Amino acid sequence: MTKHEKTLRILLVEDSPDDEELIRLAFADAGYAPLLTRVTSRPAVEAALAETDWHLILCDHNLPGMSSLDVLRLVADRGVGAPFVILSGAIPQEEAIEAMRRGARDFINKSMLGKLIPVIERELATADIAQQLDRLTADIGQLTDFDRLTGLPNRESLLRHLAQHAQPRPGEPEPFALLLLDINRFRHIFRSLGPDVGNRVIAEVARRIATTSGPINFVARIGGDSFAVVAHRTADAHAVEAMAGRLSARVGAPLHVGGYELFIALSVGACCFPQGADNAEALFLNAEAALFNAKQAGSNSLRLFDPAMAESGPRAIALEGALHRAIRNREFVLHYQPQVELAGGRVVSVEALLRWRHPEWGLVAPGEFIPLLEETGLIVPVGEWIIDSACAQMRVWQDAGLPTVSMAVNLSALQFGDPRLHQVIADALARHAVPAEWLELEITESIVMQGKNEAIHALQALRHLGVRIAVDDFGTGYSSLGYLKRFPITTLKIDQMFVRECENSPRDQALIETMIQMGHRLDLEIVAEGVETARQAEFLASHGCEFAQGYFYGKPLAPEAMAEHLRLLSPSPRPGFRSHDDPTIMLGLEAPTTA
């Protein structure tokens, strides 16, 4: 908060007019002109707390008929959140401790008024950050039910809708059908034509599905290229086939995007309520089984659920067995995507993405196997492999004479809770002779908020080891000022959902600006994820974001290709982490998204 940004409303609980004058002079000397209201009695305090929203409360300790502890009680009873600072000639140590326990922010001796303004500026800045976070959290809360790209309800909204309608009711339940739709070979479009074309395809397909489905039906985007339609008043296979036919025909009409003419095909799996399932969970699972069978059958296929599909078992069962073999057969590889410094455009790190090359299925989508790794617990041994491989790759590049690099490893919740994690990291660093400060661990907000005290101890132990800590996908979880203050965090990574629309959305622009300002006030580095256009990069740079990654700067590369890329860069004079005046090249490593 700057000195002249707004008039400060300060409540002064003080019985001495002379001390009031000294306090006013201290404010004036510092360039402030606050609205200072002095009260001297309990009734006056009660009235003031009820009538005005105060920015700050200054309170003497020894007052006629009451003390600062009594005033603190009044403040707490009325739920007033303004910072409370005791300004007194003397206060017994026991009472000072009790005042801090009750919520007082600081104590200033009246003989040392020179400390008044710095303390007040600190408290006002802290309160300002808390208010910004409250607004940010509220805005994020409003966005959690809808997909940002298409504006459609998301997966969570769909599940709530199903739970509301797929339940027993008096008399005959109202029948409906759940249709799950996947765009065939969308990953090929995304990889060949890039994320901009891919996102425009998704948006147009979403529009066609929504307009074709009709106003009484519920449409949602539930994944990267996956949609759902809850077709109310659709009771049988003929009605489902008619609906699926209309959707496939409308979506399949030529689509012109980015100078390309595209023809989109759908796979559709459906299940009817109550014939095919009598509750929301079974309805969704059965529709998924039907969709899997439709995708196996080829483009523009529809499959309506029947019990034989459940008996045959989902693809996940085959995937789970294959994952166990993949660990033994060393089928996992790492690819790397560059991260750049926005101010100068130079590469400062890379993000390594986990890939699985199955000997028969080929490259398996991360969105298929990463959740299964976590669900089965296999993410722990795979995570240990990632940590060791990351350190090994650092040593290989260093021994090859490439610029000094660092790596960041993304930790899952299971890995973070593993009591062996500290030793696994220490052993990998020692085994490959890698300095701990070259390693950054990335965790999500939800991980740090689960078992806060244990998380604090675990992160402090890792920081003591020498590694750095980053919060990944920032803005999509709790966004709590408390954990940002208490946890040993060094970096915030702004989630791509905010970056995606920052060119045109004032709300996203405001959220990004708030996150950057908040991070800088807490002395944290800021990285923006998912940057896809020059305008996005320009916006981020103009608002103080230091680093960015995304398709605008390059696609993921195999280790050999990344090494060749690094060979084109000048060697750095010394090792280290990101710095505006240090040309060090670094690498980051995290578990991939489904993109």
mmCIF file of C-alpha atoms in Angstrom, residues 96 102 397 414 435 459-460 525 546 560 588:
data_model
loop_
_atom_site.group_PDB
_atom_site.id
_atom_site.type_symbol
_atom_site.label_atom_id
_atom_site.label_comp_id
_atom_site.label_asym_id
_atom_site.label_seq_id
_atom_site.Cartn_x
_atom_site.Cartn_y
_atom_site.Cartn_z
ATOM 1 C CA ALA A 96 2.071 -8.775 26.425
ATOM 2 C CA ARG A 102 -5.315 -13.069 21.416
ATOM 3 C CA TRP A 397 25.163 -33.076 -19.639
ATOM 4 C CA LEU A 414 2.208 -40.490 -2.382
ATOM 5 C CA PRO A 435 24.915 -30.313 -5.807
ATOM 6 C CA LEU A 459 9.697 -29.463 3.422
ATOM 7 C CA GLN A 460 11.961 -27.915 6.027
ATOM 8 C CA GLU A 525 10.074 -16.328 -8.308
ATOM 9 C CA GLU A 546 10.173 -13.507 -14.816
ATOM 10 C CA GLU A 560 19.646 -36.094 -27.396
ATOM 11 C CA GLY A 588 13.170 -28.506 -14.672
#
